[in-house]
Short mmCIF file of C-alpha atoms in Angstrom, two decimals:
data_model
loop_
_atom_site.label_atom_id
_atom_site.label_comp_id
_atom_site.label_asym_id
_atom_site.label_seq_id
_atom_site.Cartn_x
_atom_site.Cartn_y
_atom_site.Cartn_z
CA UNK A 1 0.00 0.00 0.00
CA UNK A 2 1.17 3.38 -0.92
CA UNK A 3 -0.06 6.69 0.59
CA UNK A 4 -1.03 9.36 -2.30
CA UNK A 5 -1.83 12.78 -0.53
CA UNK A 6 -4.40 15.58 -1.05
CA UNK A 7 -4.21 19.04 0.45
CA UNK A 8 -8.18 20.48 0.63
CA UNK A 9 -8.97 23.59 1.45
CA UNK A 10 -10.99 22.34 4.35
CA UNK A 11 -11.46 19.82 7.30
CA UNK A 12 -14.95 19.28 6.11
CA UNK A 13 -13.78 18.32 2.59
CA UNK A 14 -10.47 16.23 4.50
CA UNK A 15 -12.50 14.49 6.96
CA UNK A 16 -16.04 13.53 4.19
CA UNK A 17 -14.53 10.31 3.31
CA UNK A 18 -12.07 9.46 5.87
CA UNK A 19 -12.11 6.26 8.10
CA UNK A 20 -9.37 7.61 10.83
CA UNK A 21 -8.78 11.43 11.48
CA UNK A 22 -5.37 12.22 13.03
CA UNK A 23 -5.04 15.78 14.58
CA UNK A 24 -1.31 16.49 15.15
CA UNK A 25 -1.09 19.56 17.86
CA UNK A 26 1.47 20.53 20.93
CA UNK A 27 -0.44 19.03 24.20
CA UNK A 28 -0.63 22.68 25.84
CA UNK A 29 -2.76 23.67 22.90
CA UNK A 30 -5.45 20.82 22.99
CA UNK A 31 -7.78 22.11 25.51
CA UNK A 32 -8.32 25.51 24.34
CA UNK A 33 -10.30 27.91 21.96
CA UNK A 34 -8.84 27.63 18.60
CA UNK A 35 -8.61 24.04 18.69
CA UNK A 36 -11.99 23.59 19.25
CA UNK A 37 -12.89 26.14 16.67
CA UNK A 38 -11.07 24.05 14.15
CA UNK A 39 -12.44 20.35 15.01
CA UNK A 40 -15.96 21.38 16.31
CA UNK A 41 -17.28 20.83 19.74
CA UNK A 42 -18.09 16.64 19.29
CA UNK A 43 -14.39 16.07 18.07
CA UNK A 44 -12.78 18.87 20.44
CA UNK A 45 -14.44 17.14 23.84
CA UNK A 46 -12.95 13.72 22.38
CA UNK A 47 -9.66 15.30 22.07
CA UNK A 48 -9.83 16.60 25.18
CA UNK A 49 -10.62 13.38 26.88
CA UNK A 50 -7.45 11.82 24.70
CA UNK A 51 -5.04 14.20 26.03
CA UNK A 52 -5.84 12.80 29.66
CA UNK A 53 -3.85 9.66 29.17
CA UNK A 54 -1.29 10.77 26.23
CA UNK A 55 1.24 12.01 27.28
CA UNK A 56 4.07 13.55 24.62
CA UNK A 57 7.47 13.28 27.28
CA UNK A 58 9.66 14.06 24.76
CA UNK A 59 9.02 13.20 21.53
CA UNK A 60 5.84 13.06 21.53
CA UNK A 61 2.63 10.45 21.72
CA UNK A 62 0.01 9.40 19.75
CA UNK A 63 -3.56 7.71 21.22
CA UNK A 64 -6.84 7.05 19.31
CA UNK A 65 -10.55 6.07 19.93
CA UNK A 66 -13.52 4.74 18.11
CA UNK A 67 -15.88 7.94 17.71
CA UNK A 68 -19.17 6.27 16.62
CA UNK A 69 -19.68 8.25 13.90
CA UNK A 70 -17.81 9.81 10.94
CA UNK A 71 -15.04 9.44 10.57
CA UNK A 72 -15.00 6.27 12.51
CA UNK A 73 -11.78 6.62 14.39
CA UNK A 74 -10.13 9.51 15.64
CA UNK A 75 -6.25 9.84 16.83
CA UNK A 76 -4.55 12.66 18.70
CA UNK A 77 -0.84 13.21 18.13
CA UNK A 78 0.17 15.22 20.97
CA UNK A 79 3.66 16.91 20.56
CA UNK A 80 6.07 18.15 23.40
CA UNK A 81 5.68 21.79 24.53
CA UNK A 82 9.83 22.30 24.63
CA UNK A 83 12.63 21.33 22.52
CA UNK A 84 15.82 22.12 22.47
CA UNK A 85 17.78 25.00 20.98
CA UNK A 86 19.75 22.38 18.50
CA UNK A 87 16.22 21.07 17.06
CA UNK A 88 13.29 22.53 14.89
CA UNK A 89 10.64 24.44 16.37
CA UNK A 90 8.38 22.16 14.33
CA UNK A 91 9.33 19.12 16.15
CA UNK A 92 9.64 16.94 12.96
CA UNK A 93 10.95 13.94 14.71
CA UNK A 94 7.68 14.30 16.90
CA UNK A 95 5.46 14.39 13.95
CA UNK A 96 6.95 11.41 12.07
CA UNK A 97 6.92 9.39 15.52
CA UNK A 98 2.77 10.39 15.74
CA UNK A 99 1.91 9.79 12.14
CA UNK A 100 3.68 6.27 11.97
CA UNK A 101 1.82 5.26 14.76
CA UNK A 102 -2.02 6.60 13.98
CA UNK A 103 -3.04 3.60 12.18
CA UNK A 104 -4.48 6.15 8.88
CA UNK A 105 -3.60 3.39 6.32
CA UNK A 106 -4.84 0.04 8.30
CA UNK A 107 -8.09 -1.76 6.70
CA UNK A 108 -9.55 -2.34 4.26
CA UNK A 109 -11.03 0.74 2.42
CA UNK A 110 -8.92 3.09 4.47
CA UNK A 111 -8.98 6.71 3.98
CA UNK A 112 -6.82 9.13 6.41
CA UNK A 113 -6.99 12.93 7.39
CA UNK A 114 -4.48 15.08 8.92
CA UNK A 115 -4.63 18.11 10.67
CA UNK A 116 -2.09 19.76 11.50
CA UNK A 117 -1.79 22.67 13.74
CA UNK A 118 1.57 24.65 13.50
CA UNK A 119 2.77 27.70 15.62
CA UNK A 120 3.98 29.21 12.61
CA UNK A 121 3.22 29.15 8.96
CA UNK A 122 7.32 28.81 8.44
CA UNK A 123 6.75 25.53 10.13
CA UNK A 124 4.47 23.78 7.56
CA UNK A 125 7.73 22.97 5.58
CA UNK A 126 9.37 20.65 8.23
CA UNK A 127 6.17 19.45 9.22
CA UNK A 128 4.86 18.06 5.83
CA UNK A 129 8.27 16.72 5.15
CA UNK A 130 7.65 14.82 8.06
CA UNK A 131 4.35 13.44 7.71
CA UNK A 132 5.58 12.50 3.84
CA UNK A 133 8.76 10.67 5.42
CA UNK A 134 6.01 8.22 7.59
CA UNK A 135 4.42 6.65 4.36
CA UNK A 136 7.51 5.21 2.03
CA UNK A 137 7.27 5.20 -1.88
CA UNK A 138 7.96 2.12 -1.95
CA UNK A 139 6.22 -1.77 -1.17
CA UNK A 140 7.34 -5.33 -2.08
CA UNK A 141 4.88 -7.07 0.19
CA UNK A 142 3.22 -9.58 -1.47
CA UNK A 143 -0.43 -8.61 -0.33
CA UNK A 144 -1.22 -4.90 -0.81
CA UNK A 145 -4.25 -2.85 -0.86
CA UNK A 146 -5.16 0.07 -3.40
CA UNK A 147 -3.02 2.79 -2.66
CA UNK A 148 -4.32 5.06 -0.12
CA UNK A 149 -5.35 8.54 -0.08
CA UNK A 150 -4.20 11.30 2.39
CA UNK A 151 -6.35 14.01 2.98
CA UNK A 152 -3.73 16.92 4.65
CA UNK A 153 -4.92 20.49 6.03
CA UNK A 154 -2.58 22.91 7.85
CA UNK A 155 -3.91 25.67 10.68
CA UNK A 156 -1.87 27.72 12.87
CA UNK A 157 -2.74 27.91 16.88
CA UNK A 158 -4.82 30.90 16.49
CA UNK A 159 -7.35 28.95 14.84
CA UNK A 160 -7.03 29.62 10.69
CA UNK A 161 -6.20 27.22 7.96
CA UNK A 162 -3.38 27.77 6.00
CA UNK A 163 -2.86 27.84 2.21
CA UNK A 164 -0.51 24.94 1.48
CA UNK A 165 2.69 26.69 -0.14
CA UNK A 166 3.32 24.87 -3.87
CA UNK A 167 7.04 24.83 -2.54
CA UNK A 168 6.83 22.78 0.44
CA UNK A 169 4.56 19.96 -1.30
CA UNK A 170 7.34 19.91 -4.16
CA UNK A 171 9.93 19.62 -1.96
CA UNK A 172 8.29 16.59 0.30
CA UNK A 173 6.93 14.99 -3.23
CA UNK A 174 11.15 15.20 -4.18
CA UNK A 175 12.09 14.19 -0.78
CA UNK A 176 9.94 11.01 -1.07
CA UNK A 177 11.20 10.30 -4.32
CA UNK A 178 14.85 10.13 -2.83
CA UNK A 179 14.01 8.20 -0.33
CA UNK A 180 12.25 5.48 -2.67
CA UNK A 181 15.80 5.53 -4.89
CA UNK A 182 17.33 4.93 -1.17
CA UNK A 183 15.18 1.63 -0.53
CA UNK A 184 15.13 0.13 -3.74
CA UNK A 185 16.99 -3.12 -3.85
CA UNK A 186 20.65 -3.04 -4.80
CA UNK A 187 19.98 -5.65 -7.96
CA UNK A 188 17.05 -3.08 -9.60
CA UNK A 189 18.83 0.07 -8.83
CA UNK A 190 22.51 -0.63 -10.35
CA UNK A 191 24.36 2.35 -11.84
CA UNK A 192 22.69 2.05 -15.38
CA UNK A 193 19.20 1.62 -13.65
CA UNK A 194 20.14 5.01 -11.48
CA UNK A 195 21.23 6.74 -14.74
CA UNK A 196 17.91 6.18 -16.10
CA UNK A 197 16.24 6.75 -12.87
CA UNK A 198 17.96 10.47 -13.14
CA UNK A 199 16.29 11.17 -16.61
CA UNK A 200 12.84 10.23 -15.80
CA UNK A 201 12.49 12.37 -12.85
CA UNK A 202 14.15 15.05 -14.98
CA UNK A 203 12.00 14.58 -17.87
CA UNK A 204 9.72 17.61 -19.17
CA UNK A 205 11.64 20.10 -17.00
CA UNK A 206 12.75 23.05 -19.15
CA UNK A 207 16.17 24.27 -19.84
CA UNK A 208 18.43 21.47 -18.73
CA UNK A 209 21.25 20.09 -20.56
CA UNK A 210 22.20 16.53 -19.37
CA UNK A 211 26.03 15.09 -20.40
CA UNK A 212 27.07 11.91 -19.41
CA UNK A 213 30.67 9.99 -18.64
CA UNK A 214 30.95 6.28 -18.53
CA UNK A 215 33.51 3.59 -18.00
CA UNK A 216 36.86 4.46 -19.88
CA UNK A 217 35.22 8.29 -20.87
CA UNK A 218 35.87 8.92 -16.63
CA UNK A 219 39.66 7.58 -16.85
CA UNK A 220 40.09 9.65 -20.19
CA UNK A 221 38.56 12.96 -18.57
CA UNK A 222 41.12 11.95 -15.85
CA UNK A 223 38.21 11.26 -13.04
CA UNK A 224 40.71 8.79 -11.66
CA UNK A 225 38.79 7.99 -8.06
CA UNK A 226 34.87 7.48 -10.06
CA UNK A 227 36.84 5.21 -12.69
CA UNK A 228 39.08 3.44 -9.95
CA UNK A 229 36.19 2.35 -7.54
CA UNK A 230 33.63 1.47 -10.12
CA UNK A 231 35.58 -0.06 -12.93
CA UNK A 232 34.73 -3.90 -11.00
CA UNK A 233 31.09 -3.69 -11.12
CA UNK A 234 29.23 -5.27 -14.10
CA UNK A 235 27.59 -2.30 -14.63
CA UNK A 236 29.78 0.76 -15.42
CA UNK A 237 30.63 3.95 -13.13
CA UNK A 238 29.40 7.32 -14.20
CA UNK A 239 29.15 10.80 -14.11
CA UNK A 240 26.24 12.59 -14.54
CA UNK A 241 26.31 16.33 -14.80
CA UNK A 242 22.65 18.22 -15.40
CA UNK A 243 23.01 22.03 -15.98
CA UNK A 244 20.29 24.46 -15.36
CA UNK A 245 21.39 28.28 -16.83
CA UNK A 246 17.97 30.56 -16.76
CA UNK A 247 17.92 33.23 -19.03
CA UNK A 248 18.10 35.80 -15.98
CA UNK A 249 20.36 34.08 -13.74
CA UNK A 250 21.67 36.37 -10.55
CA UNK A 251 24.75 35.08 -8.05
CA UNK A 252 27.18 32.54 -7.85
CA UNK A 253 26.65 29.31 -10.09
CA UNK A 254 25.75 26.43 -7.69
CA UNK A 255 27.13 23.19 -7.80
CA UNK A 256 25.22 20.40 -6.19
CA UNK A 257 27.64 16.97 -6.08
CA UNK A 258 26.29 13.59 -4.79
CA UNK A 259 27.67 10.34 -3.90
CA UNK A 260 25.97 8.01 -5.91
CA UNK A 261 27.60 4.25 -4.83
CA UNK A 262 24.64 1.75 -5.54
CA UNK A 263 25.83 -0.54 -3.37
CA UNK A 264 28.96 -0.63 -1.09
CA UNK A 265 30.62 -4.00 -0.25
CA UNK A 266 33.46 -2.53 1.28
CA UNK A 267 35.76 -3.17 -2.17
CA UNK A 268 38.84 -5.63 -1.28
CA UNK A 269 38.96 -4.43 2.65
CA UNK A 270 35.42 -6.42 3.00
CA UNK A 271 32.50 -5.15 4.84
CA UNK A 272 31.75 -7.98 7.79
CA UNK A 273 28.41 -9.58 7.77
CA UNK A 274 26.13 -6.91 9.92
CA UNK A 275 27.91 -3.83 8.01
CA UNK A 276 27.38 -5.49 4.78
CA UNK A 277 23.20 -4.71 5.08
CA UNK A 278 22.05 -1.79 3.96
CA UNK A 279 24.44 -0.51 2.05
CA UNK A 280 21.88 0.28 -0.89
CA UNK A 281 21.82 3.60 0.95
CA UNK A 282 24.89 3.98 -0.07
CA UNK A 283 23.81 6.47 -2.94
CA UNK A 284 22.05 8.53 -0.74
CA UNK A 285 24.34 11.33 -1.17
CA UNK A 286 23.05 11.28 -5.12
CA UNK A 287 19.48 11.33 -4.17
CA UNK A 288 19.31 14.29 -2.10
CA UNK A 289 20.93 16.27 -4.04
CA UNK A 290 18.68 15.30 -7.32
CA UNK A 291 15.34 15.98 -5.19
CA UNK A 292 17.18 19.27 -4.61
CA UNK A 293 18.00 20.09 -7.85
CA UNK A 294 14.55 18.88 -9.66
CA UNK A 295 12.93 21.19 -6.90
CA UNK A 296 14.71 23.98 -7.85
CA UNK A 297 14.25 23.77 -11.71
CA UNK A 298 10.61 23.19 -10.54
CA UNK A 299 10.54 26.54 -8.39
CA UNK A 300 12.54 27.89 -11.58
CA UNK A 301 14.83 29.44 -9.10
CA UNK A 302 16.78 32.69 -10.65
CA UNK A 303 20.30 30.79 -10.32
CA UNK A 304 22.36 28.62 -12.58
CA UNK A 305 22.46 25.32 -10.79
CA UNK A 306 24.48 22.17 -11.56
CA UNK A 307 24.02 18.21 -10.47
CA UNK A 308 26.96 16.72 -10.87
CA UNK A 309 26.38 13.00 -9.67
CA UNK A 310 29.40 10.65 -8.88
CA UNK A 311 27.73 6.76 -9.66
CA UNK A 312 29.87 3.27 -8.94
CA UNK A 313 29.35 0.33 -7.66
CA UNK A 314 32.25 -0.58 -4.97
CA UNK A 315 32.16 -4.30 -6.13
CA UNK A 316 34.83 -7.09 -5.66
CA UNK A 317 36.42 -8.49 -8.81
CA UNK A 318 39.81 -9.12 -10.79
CA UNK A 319 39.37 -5.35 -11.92
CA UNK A 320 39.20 -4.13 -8.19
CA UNK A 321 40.95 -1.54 -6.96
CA UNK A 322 43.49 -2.46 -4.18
CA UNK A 323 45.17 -1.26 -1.19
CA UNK A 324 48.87 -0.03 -1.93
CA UNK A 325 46.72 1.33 -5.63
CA UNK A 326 47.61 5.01 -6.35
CA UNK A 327 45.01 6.31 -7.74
CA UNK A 328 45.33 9.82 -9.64
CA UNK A 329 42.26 11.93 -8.77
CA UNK A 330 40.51 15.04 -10.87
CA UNK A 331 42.65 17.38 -8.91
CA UNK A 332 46.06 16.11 -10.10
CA UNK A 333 46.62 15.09 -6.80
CA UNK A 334 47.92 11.42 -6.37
CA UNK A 335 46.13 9.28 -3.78
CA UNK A 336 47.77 5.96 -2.04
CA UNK A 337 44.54 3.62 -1.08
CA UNK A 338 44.86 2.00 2.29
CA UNK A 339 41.24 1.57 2.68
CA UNK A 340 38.98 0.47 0.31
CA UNK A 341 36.14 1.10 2.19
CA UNK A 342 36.94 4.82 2.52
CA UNK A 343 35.67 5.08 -1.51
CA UNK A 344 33.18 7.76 -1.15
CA UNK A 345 35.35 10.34 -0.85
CA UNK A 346 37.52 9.39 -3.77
CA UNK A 347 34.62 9.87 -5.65
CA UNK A 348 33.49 12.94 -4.16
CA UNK A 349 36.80 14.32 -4.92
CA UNK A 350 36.61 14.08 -8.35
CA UNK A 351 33.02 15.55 -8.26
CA UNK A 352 33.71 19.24 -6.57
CA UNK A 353 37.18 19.34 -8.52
CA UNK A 354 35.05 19.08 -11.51
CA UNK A 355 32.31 21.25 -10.61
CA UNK A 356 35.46 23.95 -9.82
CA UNK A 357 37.76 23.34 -12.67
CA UNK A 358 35.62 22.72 -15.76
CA UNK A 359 31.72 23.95 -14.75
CA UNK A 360 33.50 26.78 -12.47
CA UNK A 361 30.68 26.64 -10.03
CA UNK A 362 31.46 29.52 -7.45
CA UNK A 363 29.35 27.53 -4.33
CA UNK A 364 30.06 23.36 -4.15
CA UNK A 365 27.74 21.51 -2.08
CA UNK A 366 28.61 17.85 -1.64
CA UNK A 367 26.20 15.09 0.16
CA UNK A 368 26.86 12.10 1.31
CA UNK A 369 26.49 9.03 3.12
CA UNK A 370 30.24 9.28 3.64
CA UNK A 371 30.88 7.77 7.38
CA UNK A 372 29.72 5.81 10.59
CA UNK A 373 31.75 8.03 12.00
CA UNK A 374 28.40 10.75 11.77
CA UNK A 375 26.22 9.16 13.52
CA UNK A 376 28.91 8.96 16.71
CA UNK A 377 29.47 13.24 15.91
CA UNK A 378 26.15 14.29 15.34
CA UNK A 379 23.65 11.36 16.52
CA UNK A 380 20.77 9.58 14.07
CA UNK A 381 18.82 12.94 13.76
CA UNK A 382 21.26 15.44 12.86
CA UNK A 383 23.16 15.33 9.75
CA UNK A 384 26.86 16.48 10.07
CA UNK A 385 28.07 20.04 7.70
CA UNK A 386 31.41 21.18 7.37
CA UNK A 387 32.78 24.22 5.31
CA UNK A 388 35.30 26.92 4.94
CA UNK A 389 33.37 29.58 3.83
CA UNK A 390 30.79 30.38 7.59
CA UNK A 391 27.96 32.04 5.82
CA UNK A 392 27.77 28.75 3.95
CA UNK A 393 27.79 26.78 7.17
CA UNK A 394 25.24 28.61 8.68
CA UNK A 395 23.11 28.31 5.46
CA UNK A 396 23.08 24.61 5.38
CA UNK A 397 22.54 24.99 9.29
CA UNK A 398 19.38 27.20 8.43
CA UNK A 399 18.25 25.19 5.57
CA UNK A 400 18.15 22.18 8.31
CA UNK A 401 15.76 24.23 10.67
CA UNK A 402 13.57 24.66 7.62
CA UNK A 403 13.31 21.55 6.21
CA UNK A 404 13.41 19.77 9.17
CA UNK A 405 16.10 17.77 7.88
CA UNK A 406 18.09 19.21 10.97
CA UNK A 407 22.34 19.29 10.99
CA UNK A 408 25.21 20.28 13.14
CA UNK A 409 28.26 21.96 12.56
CA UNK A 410 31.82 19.83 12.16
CA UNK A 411 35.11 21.38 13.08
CA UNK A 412 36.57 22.73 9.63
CA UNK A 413 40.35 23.00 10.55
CA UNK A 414 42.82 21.66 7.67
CA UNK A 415 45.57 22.49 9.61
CA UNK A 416 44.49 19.58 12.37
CA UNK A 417 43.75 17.44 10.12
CA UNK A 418 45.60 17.36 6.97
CA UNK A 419 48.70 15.25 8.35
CA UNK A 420 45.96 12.45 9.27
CA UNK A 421 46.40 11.66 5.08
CA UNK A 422 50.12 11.60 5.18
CA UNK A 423 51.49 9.11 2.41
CA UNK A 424 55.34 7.93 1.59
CA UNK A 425 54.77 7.24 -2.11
CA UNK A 426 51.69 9.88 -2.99
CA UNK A 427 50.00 12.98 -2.22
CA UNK A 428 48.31 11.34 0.59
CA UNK A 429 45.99 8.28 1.93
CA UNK A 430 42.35 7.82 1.33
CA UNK A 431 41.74 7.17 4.76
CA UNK A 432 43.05 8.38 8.10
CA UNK A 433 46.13 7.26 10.58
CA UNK A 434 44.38 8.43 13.51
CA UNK A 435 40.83 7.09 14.02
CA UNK A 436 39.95 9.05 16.99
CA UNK A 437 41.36 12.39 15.31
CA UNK A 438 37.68 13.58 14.51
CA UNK A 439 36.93 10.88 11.78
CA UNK A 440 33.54 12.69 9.84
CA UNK A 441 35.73 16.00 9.63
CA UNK A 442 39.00 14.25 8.29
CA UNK A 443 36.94 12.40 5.43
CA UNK A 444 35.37 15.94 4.48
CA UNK A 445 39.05 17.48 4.52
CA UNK A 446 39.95 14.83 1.93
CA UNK A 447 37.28 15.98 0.70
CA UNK A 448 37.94 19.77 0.30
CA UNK A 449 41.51 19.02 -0.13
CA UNK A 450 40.84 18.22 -4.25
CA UNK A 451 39.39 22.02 -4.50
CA UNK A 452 41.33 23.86 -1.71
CA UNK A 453 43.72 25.35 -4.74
CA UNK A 454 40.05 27.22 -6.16
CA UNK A 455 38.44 30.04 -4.98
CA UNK A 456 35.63 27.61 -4.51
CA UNK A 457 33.12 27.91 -1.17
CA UNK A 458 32.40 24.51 -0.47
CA UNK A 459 30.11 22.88 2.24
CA UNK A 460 29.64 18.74 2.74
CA UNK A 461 26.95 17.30 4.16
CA UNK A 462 27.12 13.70 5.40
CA UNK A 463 24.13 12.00 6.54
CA UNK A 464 24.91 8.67 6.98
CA UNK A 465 22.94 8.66 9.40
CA UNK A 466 19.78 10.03 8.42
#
């Protein structure tokens, strides 16, 4: 069963057909004036009686009851008063933990409604990201129902229903669509199968010029870490660079690079079983960043904008790449590989040294899934940024409170960390001497260390986690 979602104008027209209504509001607010202006008196007094035994703690709760009427069942997601300073004022974590549990898709025949009440119209953005992240594209269960519709209307605390901005359904439409990349199985979504993947979500959107490198074209264009991890895999490694140029295009050109590895077996140095799973994610990175980009060629936003995607498969195989290789990256630079688990980074080099050299893209954003390491720095919730330009950090930081894809700063300090790459036959190592030397901010210098000759502002994002 997969959720398809409606935005009405009114409760009325969300709740005619529904079989469970879910009202999603902070517990403080439940028992007051503007809620029950919203619901009505009936639904208000059974809200009311709810938010006796559900209690949010912190991250909020989510308890239901049979109504006798229409719609049948009705579920309260209360959401904590407080959060923290480092979280969004939306509580997205809260609303995802509410809607997974309200039951709106269970039955036969079922039909769900959400309201929503927000503090702030700013916050319908995280919010309906969050309630889109609770019903996944994508099912392989053998018994499904029809898909299922999801009625959603937004209405701030004073007691008015909001206009659903165009911009935040795009961007939770996109976000779903990454995510459904993310979980498809490693056999379906190989590098060719991502490739086309990239040109159907692309296709019909105006003004984009798609190129395309493959197999011996990376070694010849001297994209030495793409070519040197992929070149194992049955399928080919790639890079995929989509330009968008409007006719009236104001500040710096925009380079968005993602980490596109399809599946990640850890290359010669062997993921162990338990590490192994999972690693389909591994082209998160790639995802995000094309949800990103196809949302802002949807917006038409007044900027030229470039995806540069770095695909491979990190397979196993008399053409792998081995430790003691040197591999020669984008950059010029010469890298010794003692890890061949440490490949995203090889790729990502080549990516932003691309984006800088030949597209000359002013601002490089990178994302990845680039290390464990993140979720140890930053936690499961926060994705971790690093960059050397601070009005860049602080817009990724700020793009995080929006979204409520939430991140935290990493220490950007080359001159800590460079010496962790230190090689006796090359530039330097792919991976680091020191483990406990800050791990997720070493791979991001290796990162930056391909473009740190350009006049580039860069910022990474790795959510490994996330």
């Amino acid at each position: 069963m997969v959720a398809r979602f409606v935005f009405p104008s009114s409760l009325a027209e969300a709740t005619r057909h529904a079989t469970t209504q879910l009202v999603i509001v902070q517990h403080a607010l439940i028992d007051t004036k503007p809620v029950a202006k919203l619901v009505g008196a009936e639904t208000h007094r059974w809200l009311v009686e709810l938010s006796r035994d559900v209690r949010p703690g912190d991250a909020g709760a989510v308890g239901s009851t049979l109504t006798g009427g229409k719609p049948r069942r009705l579920a309260l997601g209360a959401l904590p008063d407080r959060g923290s300073r480092y979280s969004s004022e939306a509580r997205p974590e809260a609303v995802y933990r509410v809607v997974s549990g309200a039951g709106l898709t269970k039955g036969k025949g079922a039909r769900g409604a959400i309201l929503a009440i927000v503090s702030k119209p700013a916050h319908v953005t995280a919010t309906l990201n969050a309630i889109g992240r609770a019903f996944p594209l994508l099912s392989r269960e053998s018994k499904t129902d029809d898909d299922v519709s999801i009625a959603v209307v937004f209405a701030i605390d004073k007691g008015q229903v909001l206009e659903v901005d165009p911009v935040a359904v795009r961007t939770m439409e996109n976000a779903r669509e990454a995510a459904r990349l993310v979980d498809l199985p490693p056999s379906e979504l190989n590098t060719d199968a991502l490739a086309r993947e990239v040109r159907r979500q692309l296709a019909g959107l105006k003004g984009l010029k798609l190129t395309e490198l493959v197999g011996e074209a990376l070694a010849k264009a001297k994209l030495g870490g793409i070519y040197g991890v992929g070149k194992a895999a049955v399928h080919p490694p790639r890079m995929i660079v989509v330009s968008y140029k409007p006719a009236k295009a104001t500040g710096p050109h925009v380079a968005l690079v993602g980490k596109g590895i399809v599946f990640d077996t850890g290359g010669l140095h062997l993921k162990p079983r338990g590490s192994m799973e999972g690693m389909k994610s591994d082209m998160g990175g790639a995802a995000a960043c094309l949800g990103a980009f196809r949302t802002l060629v949807e917006e038409k936003v007044a900027r030229r904008v470039t995806l540069v995607l770095c695909i491979a498969e990190n397979a196993i195989g008399p053409g792998s790449y081995k430790p003691d290789d040197v591999l020669e990256l984008h950059s010029g630079k010469t890298v010794e590989i003692n890890n061949t688990d440490a490949e995203g980074r090889l790729l990502l080099g080549d990516g932003v040294s691309y984006a800088a050299r030949v597209l000359g893209a002013e601002v490089i954003l990178d994302a990845a899934t680039l290390t464990g390491a993140q979720l140890i720095s930053t936690g499961m919730v926060h994705a971790a940024v690093m960059s050397n330009d601070a009005g860049v950090e602080q817009g990724l930081v700020a793009a995080g409170f929006a979204s409520g894809d939430v991140c935290h700063p990493l220490i950007f300090a080359p001159e800590l960390f460079q010496a962790e790459f230190k090689s006796p036959i090359a530039d330097m190592r792919n991976s680091v001497k020191n483990r406990n030397n800050a791990q997720s901010s070493c791979a991001g210098q290796f990162i930056y260390s391909h473009i740190d000759d350009t006049f580039a502002k860069w910022g990474h994002v790795d959510l490994a986690g996330q």
